Amino acid sequence: MADPHIPFLHFDNVGKRYGETIAVKSVALSITPGSFVALVGASGSGKSTLLKMVNRLIEPSQGQIALEGMDVSAMAPARLRRRLGYVFQGIGLFPHFTIAENIGIGPRLEKSRLSAARIEELLELVALDPAMASRMPAELSGGQRQRVGVARALAGEPHGLLMDEPFGALDPVTRDALGEKVRELHRQLKLTTIMVTHDMAEALLLADRVLVMDQGQIVADTTPRQLLAGDGGDVAQALVAVPRAQARALADLTP
Amino acid sequence: MNAFITALTRLGDPLAQHVLLSAAALALGTAFALPLAVWASRSRNVARIALGFASLVQTVPALALLALFFPLLLALRSVFGPSLPTLGFLPALLALALYALLPVLRNAVTALTNLDPGILEAADGVGMTAWQKLRLVEAPLAAPFIMAGLRTAAVWTIGAATLATTIGQTSLGDPIFAGLQTQNWALVLAGCFASAALALIADGLLGLVEWGFRKRRRLAVFLGLALAAIGIIGAGISTRDGSRDVVVIGSKNFSEQFTLARLIGQRLENAGYAVQYREGLGSAVIHGALTSGAIDVYVDYAGTIWANEMQRGETPPRAQMIDEIRQWEADNSGTLMLGALGFENAYAFAMKEDRAEVLRVASLTDLAASAPSLAVGGDVEFFERPEWRAVQKAYGLRFADQRKYTATFMYDALTGGEADVIAAFSSDGRIAADRLRVLTDPKGALPAYDALLLITPSRAEDARFVDALKPLIGAIDVETMREANYAVDREVDKKSPREAAQWLAEQID
């Protein structure tokens, strides 16, 4: 993969304000290649804003972000986005395209066509029946659609995957299965993954580094294990307390 | 029924022209609406202004919108030069395109601003440029809604295009307006039927395209567009004819004008000219049409030119008035006033004989006494004209009510008792037929209305042209004209303007 000495992503004094409102204060941060980072926080903590500044769906008001050593503000936004897989809660499959066309859209924008074999491979990668290639998105369930969303994000062989509440709209069983699948793909394809979530349990189970955001600032930057051991401060611990209490209550119920 | 079928079979040219005009207006309106819709979908202010403007245009009656392009294009001649057409296809196209704007624009803006935000985020997220996003995502998803708007626009445009007749563009309005004036209902019905059928067919074909977009059936989209294209191309081919020296004869919108236009046309055809008719032109635009060369010849009335074009208030003796008009036309635009046809079509106040007897009214002076309890009827423009003000002033007329009718229905209103007195036309055959009493004008407030033959400046030196029309000067007396008019206007044994013109021609020779 990439040179391990150059961070996959580097944030230098990055901030975003909307008029008087500050969404992200001033973030300085490095993400090493191959890591699975979860960005956790309550609604309005600035976690989605921070993520979307990476592929310039939102432009920062201050600071600089470097992707594999290159300043993202110097790249054409469309070019930049084709280098990063993007999966979000809205899924956003194009309803007038078949599943195969949806998956192949990124390469098509670069004037290349994915072969049927490659589409099949991508569908199998996200555990979908390759026969689905010719279906329309409306014929699929929510979980199947987000699997297609993941396959679409991976079609251009990106080094990084940006995920904004990717499983937020799915039922718990589907959500769990798809989380596991993404974790597996992350390892298999040697991706660098950044996942925004408000669910601390999901972050603890999937990520190997957890960033907790509160009021536009990163208030904790640690591993799941240390968080469970009590590190990371009050805001982080308040978030950890929820799944921990649930786990305890469940354990008590178990006969 | 037979008359209806016959009328239908004669609609070939108006139908083809109607198709071409409507299609061109729709294409122009859409070509303008779509980029505007894209811009409006990205800016709330642009959307507000664009939709506000389009809605405002919709509130202007189509008839007025069409007429307004005449002065507008006339003014634009100072920029584009005198060859800019002010009547006919161009103003009709522009007005109808403006009319087609709103439904397409509104549907397109609504569709574009209501696209699923998730899909738009995905389009950005996968790395589409703004243009790719528009082409690959926004346009195909908005297409069915835009087609629905286009269908509405098509039906409106085809309906409103019948009004293009009033500004000199041949359309299915020709039989409708001609039929309304001469009470030839078969003609009216044929025009309405053809335009309604055309609207339904257009709606059906565009509906097929819309369905194809919605269900993603390319064949349906292709089929609908191909059939529409065949219809338009067919109309285009059928209207192509050789470019002989074509003379355009204008007429206003009543029977006498239709008949005189045919009479002039027959003489010019005999002299070897190819002839076209622009019928049903409004009084306000027809004189300008002649001086600007949009029409070559028509008949107007002395008092109308005197008051409307020359803006003169006093009423001199008729011979002097005619001489001054001849001079003014020559000096002002080079138009040739060839001469008076020999009859007058003046405004004349008329009452039913028995009613006039009861009220003891024989002159306008007598009328002034009874007027406050009477209703007066006039054609749609009469009460705006200087003649009405002159009469009101001279006799101190104050009526209980003023009612406007089309020229044809005015006589029915009088016989039916809706109006007690009407501003009739002295050459109208119905004055004699309905045994109406024409009130005298002892103070001479109403100006002379001799029918004058006017020739466009570019034909004024054309000896063959002028010689073909000279025999008409002084050749038609008022009784003959009344009889010809009555033959067209009456209910039984009705003649067409062409037949009446034939009859007139026989009387002259």
JSON list of N, CA and C in Angstrom, two decimals, chain B residues 16 19-20 23 198 201 205 222-238:
[
{"chain": "B", "resi": 16, "resn": "ALA", "atom": "N", "xyz": [-51.76, 22.83, -41.46]},
{"chain": "B", "resi": 16, "resn": "ALA", "atom": "CA", "xyz": [-50.30, 22.70, -41.56]},
{"chain": "B", "resi": 16, "resn": "ALA", "atom": "C", "xyz": [-49.60, 23.90, -40.91]},
{"chain": "B", "resi": 19, "resn": "VAL", "atom": "N", "xyz": [-49.86, 23.63, -37.15]},
{"chain": "B", "resi": 19, "resn": "VAL", "atom": "CA", "xyz": [-48.91, 22.66, -36.61]},
{"chain": "B", "resi": 19, "resn": "VAL", "atom": "C", "xyz": [-47.52, 23.27, -36.51]},
{"chain": "B", "resi": 20, "resn": "LEU", "atom": "N", "xyz": [-47.10, 23.92, -37.61]},
{"chain": "B", "resi": 20, "resn": "LEU", "atom": "CA", "xyz": [-45.75, 24.49, -37.62]},
{"chain": "B", "resi": 20, "resn": "LEU", "atom": "C", "xyz": [-45.60, 25.58, -36.58]},
{"chain": "B", "resi": 23, "resn": "ALA", "atom": "N", "xyz": [-45.64, 24.00, -33.01]},
{"chain": "B", "resi": 23, "resn": "ALA", "atom": "CA", "xyz": [-44.41, 23.24, -32.74]},
{"chain": "B", "resi": 23, "resn": "ALA", "atom": "C", "xyz": [-43.23, 24.17, -32.54]},
{"chain": "B", "resi": 198, "resn": "LEU", "atom": "N", "xyz": [-56.21, 18.22, -32.97]},
{"chain": "B", "resi": 198, "resn": "LEU", "atom": "CA", "xyz": [-54.76, 18.40, -33.00]},
{"chain": "B", "resi": 198, "resn": "LEU", "atom": "C", "xyz": [-54.19, 18.42, -31.58]},
{"chain": "B", "resi": 201, "resn": "ILE", "atom": "N", "xyz": [-54.19, 14.92, -30.15]},
{"chain": "B", "resi": 201, "resn": "ILE", "atom": "CA", "xyz": [-53.14, 14.08, -30.73]},
{"chain": "B", "resi": 201, "resn": "ILE", "atom": "C", "xyz": [-51.78, 14.45, -30.14]},
{"chain": "B", "resi": 205, "resn": "LEU", "atom": "N", "xyz": [-49.35, 11.96, -27.98]},
{"chain": "B", "resi": 205, "resn": "LEU", "atom": "CA", "xyz": [-47.98, 11.61, -28.35]},
{"chain": "B", "resi": 205, "resn": "LEU", "atom": "C", "xyz": [-47.00, 12.00, -27.25]},
{"chain": "B", "resi": 222, "resn": "PHE", "atom": "N", "xyz": [-39.02, 7.04, -28.08]},
{"chain": "B", "resi": 222, "resn": "PHE", "atom": "CA", "xyz": [-38.61, 7.18, -29.47]},
{"chain": "B", "resi": 222, "resn": "PHE", "atom": "C", "xyz": [-39.83, 7.26, -30.38]},
{"chain": "B", "resi": 223, "resn": "LEU", "atom": "N", "xyz": [-40.80, 6.35, -30.14]},
{"chain": "B", "resi": 223, "resn": "LEU", "atom": "CA", "xyz": [-41.99, 6.28, -30.98]},
{"chain": "B", "resi": 223, "resn": "LEU", "atom": "C", "xyz": [-42.78, 7.59, -30.90]},
{"chain": "B", "resi": 224, "resn": "GLY", "atom": "N", "xyz": [-43.00, 8.08, -29.68]},
{"chain": "B", "resi": 224, "resn": "GLY", "atom": "CA", "xyz": [-43.75, 9.33, -29.50]},
{"chain": "B", "resi": 224, "resn": "GLY", "atom": "C", "xyz": [-43.08, 10.49, -30.21]},
{"chain": "B", "resi": 225, "resn": "LEU", "atom": "N", "xyz": [-41.77, 10.60, -30.04]},
{"chain": "B", "resi": 225, "resn": "LEU", "atom": "CA", "xyz": [-41.03, 11.71, -30.65]},
{"chain": "B", "resi": 225, "resn": "LEU", "atom": "C", "xyz": [-41.01, 11.56, -32.17]},
{"chain": "B", "resi": 226, "resn": "ALA", "atom": "N", "xyz": [-40.86, 10.32, -32.64]},
{"chain": "B", "resi": 226, "resn": "ALA", "atom": "CA", "xyz": [-40.78, 10.10, -34.09]},
{"chain": "B", "resi": 226, "resn": "ALA", "atom": "C", "xyz": [-42.11, 10.46, -34.76]},
{"chain": "B", "resi": 227, "resn": "LEU", "atom": "N", "xyz": [-43.23, 10.03, -34.15]},
{"chain": "B", "resi": 227, "resn": "LEU", "atom": "CA", "xyz": [-44.54, 10.34, -34.74]},
{"chain": "B", "resi": 227, "resn": "LEU", "atom": "C", "xyz": [-44.79, 11.84, -34.76]},
{"chain": "B", "resi": 228, "resn": "ALA", "atom": "N", "xyz": [-44.41, 12.52, -33.66]},
{"chain": "B", "resi": 228, "resn": "ALA", "atom": "CA", "xyz": [-44.57, 13.98, -33.61]},
{"chain": "B", "resi": 228, "resn": "ALA", "atom": "C", "xyz": [-43.72, 14.63, -34.70]},
{"chain": "B", "resi": 229, "resn": "ALA", "atom": "N", "xyz": [-42.49, 14.13, -34.86]},
{"chain": "B", "resi": 229, "resn": "ALA", "atom": "CA", "xyz": [-41.59, 14.71, -35.85]},
{"chain": "B", "resi": 229, "resn": "ALA", "atom": "C", "xyz": [-42.15, 14.51, -37.26]},
{"chain": "B", "resi": 230, "resn": "ILE", "atom": "N", "xyz": [-42.73, 13.33, -37.51]},
{"chain": "B", "resi": 230, "resn": "ILE", "atom": "CA", "xyz": [-43.30, 13.07, -38.84]},
{"chain": "B", "resi": 230, "resn": "ILE", "atom": "C", "xyz": [-44.43, 14.07, -39.13]},
{"chain": "B", "resi": 231, "resn": "GLY", "atom": "N", "xyz": [-45.29, 14.30, -38.12]},
{"chain": "B", "resi": 231, "resn": "GLY", "atom": "CA", "xyz": [-46.39, 15.25, -38.30]},
{"chain": "B", "resi": 231, "resn": "GLY", "atom": "C", "xyz": [-45.88, 16.64, -38.62]},
{"chain": "B", "resi": 232, "resn": "ILE", "atom": "N", "xyz": [-44.84, 17.07, -37.89]},
{"chain": "B", "resi": 232, "resn": "ILE", "atom": "CA", "xyz": [-44.31, 18.42, -38.08]},
{"chain": "B", "resi": 232, "resn": "ILE", "atom": "C", "xyz": [-43.63, 18.55, -39.45]},
{"chain": "B", "resi": 233, "resn": "ILE", "atom": "N", "xyz": [-42.84, 17.51, -39.80]},
{"chain": "B", "resi": 233, "resn": "ILE", "atom": "CA", "xyz": [-42.15, 17.56, -41.09]},
{"chain": "B", "resi": 233, "resn": "ILE", "atom": "C", "xyz": [-43.17, 17.54, -42.23]},
{"chain": "B", "resi": 234, "resn": "GLY", "atom": "N", "xyz": [-44.22, 16.70, -42.07]},
{"chain": "B", "resi": 234, "resn": "GLY", "atom": "CA", "xyz": [-45.28, 16.65, -43.08]},
{"chain": "B", "resi": 234, "resn": "GLY", "atom": "C", "xyz": [-45.91, 18.01, -43.27]},
{"chain": "B", "resi": 235, "resn": "ALA", "atom": "N", "xyz": [-46.20, 18.69, -42.15]},
{"chain": "B", "resi": 235, "resn": "ALA", "atom": "CA", "xyz": [-46.79, 20.03, -42.23]},
{"chain": "B", "resi": 235, "resn": "ALA", "atom": "C", "xyz": [-45.83, 20.98, -42.94]},
{"chain": "B", "resi": 236, "resn": "GLY", "atom": "N", "xyz": [-44.53, 20.82, -42.64]},
{"chain": "B", "resi": 236, "resn": "GLY", "atom": "CA", "xyz": [-43.52, 21.68, -43.27]},
{"chain": "B", "resi": 236, "resn": "GLY", "atom": "C", "xyz": [-43.48, 21.50, -44.77]},
{"chain": "B", "resi": 237, "resn": "ILE", "atom": "N", "xyz": [-43.53, 20.23, -45.20]},
{"chain": "B", "resi": 237, "resn": "ILE", "atom": "CA", "xyz": [-43.46, 19.97, -46.64]},
{"chain": "B", "resi": 237, "resn": "ILE", "atom": "C", "xyz": [-44.70, 20.51, -47.35]},
{"chain": "B", "resi": 238, "resn": "SER", "atom": "N", "xyz": [-45.87, 20.34, -46.70]},
{"chain": "B", "resi": 238, "resn": "SER", "atom": "CA", "xyz": [-47.10, 20.72, -47.40]},
{"chain": "B", "resi": 238, "resn": "SER", "atom": "C", "xyz": [-47.24, 22.23, -47.54]}
]
